[in-house]
Each structure stands twice: as structure tokens, then as C-alpha cells.
XYZ file of C-alpha atoms in Angstrom:
585
model
C -1.006 -23.687 -25.280
C -0.271 -27.023 -23.624
C -0.574 -29.954 -25.995
C -2.725 -32.061 -23.681
C -5.598 -29.612 -23.078
C -8.757 -29.633 -25.181
C -8.944 -25.849 -25.254
C -7.272 -24.506 -28.393
C -7.525 -20.785 -27.644
C -8.344 -18.356 -24.853
C -11.575 -16.447 -25.406
C -9.932 -13.037 -25.236
C -7.178 -13.979 -27.685
C -9.298 -14.359 -30.831
C -8.685 -11.829 -33.620
C -9.280 -11.470 -37.363
C -6.189 -13.632 -37.992
C -8.140 -16.584 -36.566
C -11.003 -16.325 -39.094
C -11.687 -19.701 -40.667
C -10.116 -21.693 -37.822
C -11.925 -24.386 -35.854
C -11.556 -23.678 -32.127
C -12.473 -25.175 -28.760
C -13.118 -22.611 -26.035
C -13.840 -23.069 -22.331
C -15.106 -20.490 -19.900
C -18.065 -18.849 -18.208
C -21.256 -17.503 -19.789
C -20.860 -13.791 -19.160
C -24.180 -13.132 -20.852
C -26.719 -15.400 -22.560
C -29.426 -14.091 -24.911
C -31.959 -16.274 -26.751
C -33.688 -14.219 -29.433
C -35.785 -17.066 -30.824
C -33.937 -18.964 -33.498
C -30.670 -17.193 -32.693
C -28.795 -17.358 -29.381
C -25.823 -15.247 -28.384
C -23.458 -16.195 -25.549
C -20.651 -13.937 -24.396
C -18.047 -16.473 -23.270
C -15.498 -15.198 -20.754
C -12.176 -16.431 -19.455
C -9.178 -14.731 -17.869
C -8.104 -13.093 -21.125
C -11.449 -11.589 -22.093
C -14.822 -12.138 -23.758
C -15.824 -13.363 -27.214
C -19.281 -13.681 -28.756
C -20.602 -17.162 -29.462
C -23.395 -17.316 -32.019
C -25.808 -20.271 -32.280
C -28.031 -19.931 -35.380
C -29.088 -21.765 -38.524
C -25.440 -22.702 -39.148
C -25.344 -24.679 -35.906
C -26.589 -28.261 -35.361
C -29.932 -28.686 -33.590
C -28.211 -30.240 -30.538
C -26.145 -27.067 -30.098
C -29.288 -24.929 -30.405
C -31.138 -26.989 -27.797
C -28.239 -26.833 -25.350
C -27.697 -23.075 -25.872
C -31.324 -22.438 -24.931
C -30.640 -23.794 -21.431
C -27.518 -21.719 -20.743
C -27.697 -19.145 -17.968
C -25.268 -16.517 -16.721
C -22.085 -17.980 -15.137
C -22.659 -21.511 -16.445
C -19.306 -23.140 -17.267
C -19.242 -24.065 -20.961
C -17.178 -25.736 -23.633
C -17.791 -24.399 -27.130
C -16.600 -25.860 -30.409
C -17.009 -23.875 -33.577
C -15.567 -21.766 -36.390
C -14.205 -18.247 -36.058
C -15.972 -15.912 -38.519
C -16.064 -12.170 -39.106
C -18.843 -10.328 -37.289
C -21.308 -8.583 -39.547
C -21.582 -5.828 -36.932
C -18.169 -5.445 -35.260
C -18.021 -4.296 -31.624
C -15.160 -1.830 -31.186
C -15.568 -1.782 -27.368
C -13.889 -5.180 -26.898
C -10.606 -6.531 -28.381
C -12.399 -9.562 -29.901
C -15.133 -7.397 -31.394
C -14.195 -8.069 -35.033
C -14.964 -11.795 -34.799
C -17.416 -14.308 -33.360
C -17.532 -18.091 -33.065
C -20.341 -19.968 -34.777
C -20.952 -22.928 -32.455
C -21.079 -26.492 -33.701
C -21.164 -27.884 -30.158
C -22.268 -26.417 -26.812
C -21.472 -28.396 -23.655
C -22.472 -27.372 -20.138
C -19.596 -28.384 -17.857
C -21.192 -26.954 -14.712
C -24.293 -25.019 -13.786
C -24.684 -22.569 -10.925
C -27.113 -21.723 -8.173
C -28.700 -18.257 -8.314
C -25.994 -15.625 -7.891
C -25.984 -13.678 -4.602
C -25.116 -10.471 -6.475
C -24.731 -9.232 -10.036
C -21.067 -9.563 -10.986
C -21.202 -6.391 -13.013
C -23.157 -4.442 -10.397
C -22.278 -2.290 -7.396
C -22.631 -4.801 -4.580
C -21.526 -3.859 -1.076
C -17.896 -4.781 -0.369
C -18.976 -7.016 2.519
C -21.120 -9.046 0.125
C -18.349 -9.271 -2.434
C -15.798 -10.410 0.157
C -18.208 -13.050 1.483
C -18.538 -14.429 -2.050
C -14.942 -13.671 -3.031
C -14.709 -16.611 -5.456
C -17.432 -14.915 -7.503
C -16.045 -11.419 -6.992
C -12.680 -12.561 -8.381
C -14.333 -13.470 -11.688
C -14.715 -9.771 -12.404
C -12.225 -8.754 -15.124
C -11.124 -5.642 -13.224
C -10.022 -7.720 -10.220
C -8.399 -10.371 -12.378
C -6.421 -7.684 -14.184
C -5.113 -6.431 -10.836
C -3.954 -9.903 -9.795
C -2.267 -10.348 -13.174
C -0.549 -6.972 -12.691
C 0.595 -8.170 -9.263
C 2.080 -11.288 -10.853
C 3.906 -9.226 -13.465
C 5.289 -6.868 -10.827
C 6.598 -9.823 -8.810
C 8.183 -11.401 -11.877
C 9.802 -8.108 -12.855
C 11.213 -7.757 -9.345
C 12.671 -11.249 -9.337
C 14.176 -10.832 -12.797
C 15.776 -7.474 -11.959
C 17.246 -8.589 -8.630
C 18.483 -11.861 -10.122
C 20.324 -9.818 -12.768
C 22.183 -8.097 -9.899
C 23.089 -11.476 -8.340
C 20.688 -11.256 -5.423
C 19.723 -14.656 -3.980
C 16.149 -15.372 -2.890
C 16.214 -16.978 0.562
C 13.144 -17.996 2.576
C 13.114 -17.063 6.244
C 11.002 -18.663 9.023
C 7.325 -17.937 9.543
C 7.307 -19.477 13.027
C 9.788 -17.562 15.153
C 10.212 -16.075 18.625
C 8.438 -12.858 19.584
C 10.628 -9.815 18.889
C 8.260 -6.831 19.127
C 8.925 -4.341 16.319
C 6.303 -1.651 16.852
C 3.031 -3.550 16.476
C 1.416 -6.439 18.314
C 2.518 -9.921 17.304
C 0.272 -12.701 16.083
C 1.106 -15.587 18.433
C 0.946 -19.348 17.855
C 0.985 -21.727 20.871
C 3.396 -24.661 20.832
C 1.955 -28.130 21.417
C 5.382 -29.684 21.928
C 6.595 -27.022 24.354
C 3.718 -26.257 26.757
C 3.403 -22.625 27.730
C 5.696 -21.419 24.963
C 4.695 -19.526 21.854
C 5.821 -18.792 18.342
C 5.242 -15.388 16.783
C 4.480 -14.749 13.130
C 7.079 -12.349 11.707
C 6.321 -8.638 11.507
C 9.235 -8.583 9.064
C 12.283 -10.782 8.353
C 14.486 -8.010 9.804
C 16.630 -10.091 12.144
C 17.044 -13.005 9.753
C 18.086 -10.885 6.790
C 20.734 -9.201 8.937
C 21.948 -12.622 10.050
C 22.146 -13.680 6.409
C 24.566 -10.815 5.871
C 26.661 -12.015 8.815
C 26.504 -15.462 7.211
C 28.123 -14.099 4.045
C 25.114 -14.312 1.716
C 26.062 -10.784 0.548
C 22.887 -10.041 -1.436
C 19.497 -11.360 -0.325
C 15.914 -10.749 -1.333
C 12.566 -12.333 -0.634
C 8.949 -11.655 -1.538
C 7.511 -12.645 1.788
C 4.451 -12.583 4.026
C 4.531 -10.421 7.155
C 2.010 -10.143 9.972
C 1.068 -7.260 12.260
C -1.849 -7.096 14.658
C -2.613 -3.385 14.296
C -5.519 -1.103 13.497
C -6.478 -1.498 9.855
C -7.389 0.919 7.074
C -7.799 0.929 3.298
C -4.048 0.593 2.624
C -3.196 -1.834 5.459
C -3.813 -5.558 6.091
C -2.997 -7.864 9.031
C -1.056 -10.118 6.663
C 0.780 -8.361 3.901
C 3.598 -8.918 1.424
C 7.013 -7.277 1.419
C 9.799 -7.242 -1.120
C 12.674 -7.613 1.314
C 16.191 -6.647 0.199
C 19.496 -6.684 2.093
C 23.084 -6.102 0.968
C 26.557 -6.323 2.471
C 29.078 -3.478 2.161
C 26.657 -0.915 0.656
C 26.297 2.800 1.023
C 22.828 4.250 1.370
C 23.159 5.418 -2.244
C 23.751 1.798 -3.298
C 20.577 0.566 -1.617
C 18.557 3.470 -2.996
C 19.859 2.770 -6.509
C 18.752 -0.863 -6.243
C 15.344 0.180 -4.882
C 14.824 2.646 -7.722
C 15.675 -0.194 -10.099
C 13.009 -2.398 -8.511
C 10.414 0.367 -8.792
C 11.473 1.056 -12.391
C 11.184 -2.658 -13.242
C 7.674 -2.906 -11.774
C 6.376 0.301 -13.365
C 7.918 -0.563 -16.740
C 6.559 -4.122 -16.750
C 3.041 -3.304 -15.569
C 2.444 0.146 -17.054
C 5.197 0.632 -19.624
C 6.314 3.798 -17.827
C 9.662 5.213 -16.746
C 9.575 6.512 -13.182
C 12.188 9.130 -14.055
C 14.756 10.677 -11.747
C 13.620 10.453 -8.133
C 14.194 13.685 -6.146
C 15.502 13.551 -2.581
C 14.237 15.477 0.423
C 15.567 15.304 3.939
C 13.073 14.509 6.659
C 13.466 18.045 8.004
C 12.804 19.571 4.588
C 9.754 17.372 3.983
C 8.204 18.344 7.332
C 8.986 22.008 6.700
C 7.482 22.131 3.201
C 4.722 19.519 3.394
C 4.109 18.826 7.094
C 4.519 15.058 6.661
C 7.290 12.610 5.790
C 5.305 11.038 2.929
C 4.407 14.069 0.794
C 2.249 13.889 -2.309
C 4.178 15.878 -4.928
C 1.517 15.773 -7.641
C 0.308 19.248 -6.693
C 1.745 22.366 -5.081
C 0.245 24.090 -2.031
C 3.476 23.897 -0.028
C 3.343 24.987 3.590
C 5.149 28.162 4.657
C 6.042 29.061 8.207
C 4.730 32.485 9.203
C 5.603 32.402 12.910
C 7.913 35.408 12.602
C 5.250 37.331 10.693
C 2.707 37.065 13.517
C 5.035 36.780 16.528
C 4.244 40.332 17.669
C 0.527 40.124 16.936
C -1.787 41.904 19.353
C -4.389 39.166 18.932
C -4.826 37.137 22.107
C -5.963 34.203 19.969
C -2.677 34.193 18.061
C -0.536 34.773 21.129
C -2.311 31.931 22.925
C -1.596 29.578 20.028
C 2.084 30.559 19.887
C 2.842 30.212 23.582
C 5.094 27.391 24.775
C 6.943 27.243 21.466
C 3.935 27.116 19.139
C 4.314 27.754 15.417
C 2.170 29.248 12.655
C 2.005 27.850 9.125
C -0.089 28.658 6.072
C -0.715 27.611 2.497
C -2.844 28.787 -0.399
C -5.514 26.796 -2.218
C -5.597 27.983 -5.858
C -9.075 29.286 -6.786
C -10.200 28.094 -3.361
C -12.273 31.205 -2.614
C -15.247 29.454 -4.220
C -15.397 26.845 -1.455
C -18.534 26.940 0.690
C -18.654 27.472 4.434
C -19.870 23.888 4.783
C -16.716 22.586 3.090
C -14.493 24.848 5.186
C -16.161 23.606 8.365
C -15.435 20.022 7.296
C -11.799 20.908 6.674
C -11.663 22.438 10.150
C -12.968 19.208 11.661
C -10.419 17.299 9.588
C -7.405 19.058 11.166
C -8.805 18.570 14.658
C -8.149 14.848 14.231
C -4.451 15.713 14.430
C -4.703 17.779 17.604
C -5.114 21.210 16.036
C -7.516 23.545 17.832
C -9.022 24.713 14.556
C -8.320 26.264 11.172
C -8.103 29.955 10.265
C -9.162 30.766 6.724
C -9.577 33.753 4.461
C -10.841 34.206 0.927
C -8.751 36.654 -1.066
C -10.987 39.083 -2.958
C -10.570 42.344 -4.837
C -11.219 44.260 -1.625
C -9.035 42.104 0.617
C -9.706 39.212 2.943
C -13.019 37.780 4.069
C -13.513 34.914 6.479
C -12.561 33.773 9.968
C -8.985 35.120 9.737
C -9.936 38.592 8.526
C -10.015 40.336 11.933
C -7.080 38.451 13.477
C -4.357 40.033 11.328
C -3.272 43.556 10.489
C -3.201 44.691 6.865
C 0.591 44.474 6.915
C 0.478 40.905 8.260
C -2.089 39.908 5.647
C 0.047 41.303 2.854
C 3.155 39.515 4.109
C 1.305 36.226 4.526
C -0.144 36.492 1.032
C 3.267 37.197 -0.456
C 4.905 34.384 1.529
C 2.471 31.689 0.384
C 1.885 33.118 -3.107
C -1.846 33.694 -2.657
C -3.630 35.842 -5.214
C -7.156 37.076 -5.785
C -9.604 34.171 -5.886
C -7.392 31.944 -3.725
C -8.089 30.610 -0.251
C -5.632 31.186 2.610
C -5.491 28.431 5.253
C -3.599 29.011 8.501
C -2.821 26.689 11.399
C -1.246 27.568 14.739
C -0.168 25.584 17.763
C 2.412 22.971 18.654
C 4.514 21.788 15.711
C 3.558 18.166 16.407
C -0.072 19.070 15.674
C 0.224 21.831 13.054
C 2.577 19.978 10.704
C 0.567 16.739 10.363
C -2.750 18.589 10.513
C -1.985 20.960 7.643
C 0.078 18.331 5.831
C -2.755 15.805 5.772
C -5.272 18.529 4.945
C -3.120 19.621 2.006
C -3.307 16.146 0.441
C -6.984 15.775 1.337
C -7.772 19.000 -0.507
C -5.582 18.075 -3.457
C -7.461 14.816 -3.952
C -10.887 16.283 -3.195
C -10.410 19.060 -5.766
C -8.896 16.721 -8.390
C -5.567 18.544 -8.494
C -3.644 15.337 -9.235
C -3.318 14.365 -12.894
C -4.846 10.871 -13.397
C -2.162 8.269 -14.042
C 0.635 10.517 -12.772
C 3.237 9.095 -10.397
C 5.346 11.442 -8.303
C 8.186 9.672 -6.493
C 10.568 11.088 -3.912
C 13.095 9.883 -1.366
C 12.915 11.038 2.237
C 16.303 10.749 3.980
C 18.034 11.542 7.281
C 15.286 10.595 9.690
C 15.635 11.279 13.412
C 16.704 8.153 15.282
C 14.224 8.571 18.118
C 10.754 9.872 18.885
C 9.588 10.826 22.362
C 6.611 8.829 23.604
C 4.585 10.989 25.988
C 2.641 8.041 27.364
C 5.656 5.956 28.388
C 7.940 8.980 28.904
C 10.776 7.419 26.954
C 12.438 7.387 23.549
C 11.173 5.009 20.873
C 12.769 4.118 17.531
C 11.527 6.136 14.569
C 12.106 3.083 12.339
C 13.464 0.124 14.326
C 16.274 -0.311 16.876
C 18.716 -1.730 14.310
C 18.849 1.460 12.218
C 22.355 2.903 12.149
C 22.802 6.434 13.479
C 24.941 8.782 11.448
C 28.580 8.268 12.404
C 28.904 11.955 13.282
C 26.020 11.675 15.783
C 27.188 8.653 17.794
C 28.917 10.964 20.294
C 25.472 12.377 21.245
C 24.375 9.172 22.988
C 24.106 9.630 26.724
C 24.304 13.429 26.533
C 20.580 14.115 26.771
C 20.600 15.237 23.121
C 19.203 12.018 21.672
C 16.607 14.110 19.814
C 19.429 15.450 17.636
C 20.659 12.030 16.514
C 19.895 11.404 12.842
C 19.992 8.082 11.015
C 21.165 6.735 7.712
C 17.570 5.817 6.820
C 15.497 6.396 3.690
C 11.871 6.015 2.587
C 10.620 5.848 -0.991
C 7.329 7.723 -1.379
C 4.915 7.726 -4.323
C 1.776 9.864 -4.518
C 1.678 10.335 -0.768
C 2.200 6.662 0.087
C 5.358 5.260 1.633
C 6.002 2.273 -0.622
C 9.464 1.322 0.656
C 11.613 2.019 3.672
C 15.039 0.969 4.835
C 18.350 1.954 6.322
C 21.966 1.116 6.813
C 21.996 -1.271 9.790
C 24.055 -1.299 12.942
C 26.846 -3.855 12.547
C 28.863 -2.787 15.600
C 27.580 -4.440 18.805
C 28.808 -1.505 20.919
C 26.735 0.972 18.896
C 23.781 -1.398 19.143
C 24.151 -1.366 22.928
C 24.077 2.455 22.948
C 20.811 2.400 20.995
C 19.252 -0.128 23.372
C 20.311 1.989 26.332
C 18.695 5.076 24.778
C 15.481 3.060 24.328
C 15.504 1.932 27.939
C 16.321 -1.676 27.048
C 18.842 -3.104 29.491
C 21.401 -5.758 28.638
C 19.333 -8.629 30.016
C 16.203 -7.609 28.109
C 18.228 -7.075 24.921
C 19.679 -10.579 25.179
C 16.237 -12.047 25.857
C 14.570 -10.305 22.921
C 17.351 -10.100 20.329
C 20.072 -12.416 21.622
C 20.530 -14.439 18.452
C 21.066 -11.284 16.381
C 23.409 -9.731 18.927
C 25.403 -12.952 19.057
C 25.736 -12.855 15.271
C 26.883 -9.221 15.345
C 29.720 -10.220 17.704
C 31.104 -12.705 15.195
C 32.306 -10.638 12.261
C 29.331 -8.717 10.941
C 29.944 -6.803 7.699
C 28.512 -3.319 7.195
C 25.095 -3.938 5.688
C 21.831 -2.277 4.818
C 18.632 -2.824 2.949
C 15.098 -1.825 2.208
C 11.630 -3.364 2.151
C 8.854 -2.539 -0.314
C 5.215 -2.719 0.664
C 4.358 -4.909 -2.299
C 0.569 -4.744 -1.882
C 0.682 -0.958 -1.627
C 2.919 -0.735 -4.711
C 0.490 -2.865 -6.739
C -2.365 -0.731 -5.418
C -0.714 2.302 -7.013
C 0.184 0.423 -10.184
C -3.458 -0.560 -10.728
C -5.070 2.803 -9.933
C -6.992 1.773 -6.836
C -6.930 3.210 -3.325
C -8.106 -0.011 -1.664
C -5.428 -2.566 -0.862
C -8.057 -5.325 -0.739
C -8.477 -4.991 -4.511
C -4.951 -6.350 -5.126
C -5.002 -9.249 -2.637
C -6.782 -12.423 -3.710
C -8.291 -13.236 -0.316
C -8.069 -10.145 1.893
C -9.275 -9.407 5.397
C -11.776 -6.694 6.287
C -10.909 -3.703 8.452
C -11.979 -5.919 11.363
C -9.327 -8.482 10.334
C -11.929 -11.027 9.192
C -11.988 -13.292 6.145
C -15.709 -13.281 5.381
C -15.460 -16.021 2.773
C -13.526 -18.525 4.914
C -15.190 -17.228 8.096
C -11.877 -16.671 9.853
C -11.088 -16.229 12.671
C -13.318 -18.966 14.025
C -14.048 -20.885 17.210
C -11.717 -23.836 17.848
C -12.771 -27.094 19.483
C -11.874 -27.328 23.182
C -9.991 -30.570 22.417
C -7.650 -28.692 20.067
C -7.059 -26.009 22.669
C -6.340 -28.631 25.311
C -3.642 -30.146 23.101
C -2.024 -26.700 22.962
C -2.306 -26.211 26.732
C -4.486 -23.104 26.339
C -8.152 -22.355 26.922
C -10.662 -19.638 26.108
C -11.343 -17.121 28.854
C -14.192 -15.527 26.887
């Protein structure tokens, strides 16, 4: 404790070793009960709750003041720590209580808009976030976040990484999402952009000879939101000179190990590696949840000669067929199966074929579509047995893989197949360099345009085989969430030009958008690579929540609003005039 504060102890720190000590505590009245002659106050601070007793051992002034205390009043209590006659094993301080000799009310409160221990709507809690944050479960998550950040800094410092801050106000360099823009008062008609990531600056730091850089930094993306995404978020950004991909992955595993060890006291173990192609083949997605089985199996060859017009229609134009088994899934109702069918339609699948495996064979929508021989082969291929549920998807690979892959995880979570508190990590490597965008009819970067292609694939540029080019990229996945992603970067300006050409970015546009990076690459750029952790998402996993807003002190809603601060808000016309902009709405 600091010497100059009146408080001698934190409420949650008191134990039997403190019995007989005189203490001064400060905190909030978590509960206040006046039983007539005896008053009990549960005093709460960041470390926990302790019982304050005001009875015949207390002065009359303390009794009178205690009678006026209400929930969430801010108090200062002086008194003696004594053993409780009826210990409370549910709280760490339950063996002791403080007999008050003085009760001071430091601040009262207006009536609370919601019960802090109740189930208020999230919108209400976010509007009154300063009250919501008093809840111990949220405070524990912010403390876990702090510990994870400290563990990260300590680990990277031990490897001689240097923390360098990069600009928040920068030029617009679109990286896949819409920028948040800031108008310049000094330069009329010109705009800053908030960084989607420090990507260009960290590469320039490598050109500058910094060698090993990291930063825990804010990033901004104006994109559609969901439970694990925010418009402003925090990254652990890491970049190294002269690494191999194995080097970067080793450092990243060390960061994850440091966070999990510090916050949960757990070893993440050896992290398996899957290529992108293998992950899509087995799980349908590039961020597989490995906490349960139900791997996908391709059965296209099994049904290729089917006489069913339904199957043949699904397989035309290069369609595929995949299936997986849900253990003991034959007990699922038709209502549930219909919901699962609607689920896969979100990903472009036409529907879902299903069959319950019974003692007398299959029953369900897929029963009449397959011959007995095909059913037997499918069952053997996916390992389905009596009592299991067979799920089959057919159509274009771009729909079947994500549809069944997302359904697989949805079912695993819905049926509680994941062991609580289990963390299943994996690396996904060798991503394709480009994805074809049907809307714009051009190639787009799978990661970003500075990701290095494999050296053996550089010769494929300009041959029309850009879809075959693979990259030296890697994602770290945990429990179905991508928590980190990175790559070896392009340090050769000629290779960078080939990538821009493949993306339809001509030399003039490249110079306009990325000129300062390209100029740096022409002046002795070392081979370099790095990775960035989604820090909020990592803390979300560390604290057993599926809502990223639980681990951010002042988050935005899914409509990108701060309900407490009432942001965004209307700005005075005079302010807009100074910035040479005006509202059109």
C-alpha cells in the first residue's frame, strides 16, 4: 500500500491473519442490512467483499450513520478485524468481519437504473457503463486483460523487442475495410485516416533497422460488427527482420503461452499445424474448432454415378459432396434439423440432406436419394454408427465447405461437445495469395498485398494461374477463433510490383496509395515478417466469454455507438465550417 493513503487494506484482502488489526477500508456498499440493533454492510472494492458489522461494540455515532447507508453508497470504515462466528465459505474473506468503530459516507447515490447483480438488458448496462463496470465479473475481465498485456510486454522485452508507437493520424491506405476519416483543418479538402493496422509503418521500421518491433495498439475499421468485432480494437503487433516463418510462429506461440500462463496458469501445449488446404478439406473453414471431432469427408466419388437427379443437379459444373456424422445425433427433432438446414442456407447451400442411422437402416430426407451400397460407403467413410446422424451437403465447394464447416461448429457448441475451459490451438499455413471477387471480376488479396508469395510460385505471376500461388502466411486459431495472423512480407520491390499488377493496381495507383512504403523497399529492405494478435479476442477467450464487449472498458454496440458517451453525435456547424466540411443529411 502507498504510505500516503488513509486506506490500510483492500476489502477483498482480509484473512484470518489480520484478526486483531485495526483497519481503514474504503469502497462501495454492496449490500446494507439493518436488523434493529445490528447492521451489516458488505463493503466492496476491486479485490472483493468483506462484511462490516455495526453492533453493541460500535460507538453510537457509527450505529446512527450505518442506519442511513444504502446500496452503492461510497463509505470509509474504521474498525477491528475479528473472526466471524458464522464463517461464509462462499467468499475468500468469509472467515472474518470488521467491527466498525467509525462509518463515514463519502458519497451517496441517486436511485440505481438497474440492479447491479441482476440480468439487465445489455443496452441498459452499456448506457450506464460506469455502474456496469462495478460488477466483479467485469472487473475481473479487465484485470485479466491487464495481466495479459503485462505478460506480453515482459515476454517480448526478454527477446529484445522494442515497443515503438506508430501514428494514429495517417493517410488512407485501404486494407480491406472502410477507413475512419478525419478532416484536416490546416489542409482544406484533405483527410487523415485512422489506421486499420500499423502494417506499413512496422515494415518501414524494419527497413529503418529496428530489427524487432512490437506494439499494443489501437486499430480502426468501419465494417459490419458482431459479438467478436469492434470498430476500434486492440492488436499486439509484432515484426522482425531476417526471420523465417518458423521464427515468427515460435515468438507468437511464446506470446500466447505467456498470456495463458499469466492469466489462467495453463500451458497451451504443442500447437499442431494444418495447411489451408487441409483445414478446408477436413473442417470446411480456415479457423477450425478442434475441441470436438465431426470432421468432414468428401463423398463426391461415392455418389458421382448416382441416378438421382437431385444429386446430379447438385454435382454439375464441378459441384462436390461432403458429409459428417453427429454422434448420437439421431435423437434430434425435425424442428432442430430444419433450423440446421436454414443455417447452411446462409452460406449459399441449397439445403441439407440428413439421415438418422437406426437398426433397420436410414430414415430421413436422404433415405431415398442413395442406394444401399452408397449408404454403406458413406457411413463407413464418415464413421457413422447406429444412433448417429448423417449430414450431407452438395453443391459448389465455395458454399458447401463454409456451410458444413460453420454448421459443424454450431452443432458442437449447441450440443455441448466442447469441454469447458479447454483450449485447442492450431496453426493454419500456406494460404492462397489471391481470392477471386465475383462482383469486381478481379483478384483480391487473401490477407493483404504485402504478403510474400512462396518463392517457388513467383514464376506463376502473369500466367493466368494466380489461383495456384500460395503464400508464406500463417494464422493462429484457438477454439474456432482466429486470434493472430501474419506472414513473411515482400521486401523485393519487383515482387511487390507483380502482386500489384495481379490485383489490378497500376504503377501510378500503387505510388499514390503506398508510395512511402515502396520508396522504403527500394532503399535496402531486409527480409522481414511478423504477426498481429487480436488482443480483445484473445482476452475474450482467456476470460470465458463469447462477447468481446465484456473485455473492453467502454465498447461500442453492434451499431458502432457508445451509449454512455452518446457517440457519435451531432457537431456544431461552426466546427464543421472550420474543417471545410458540411452535413448533407
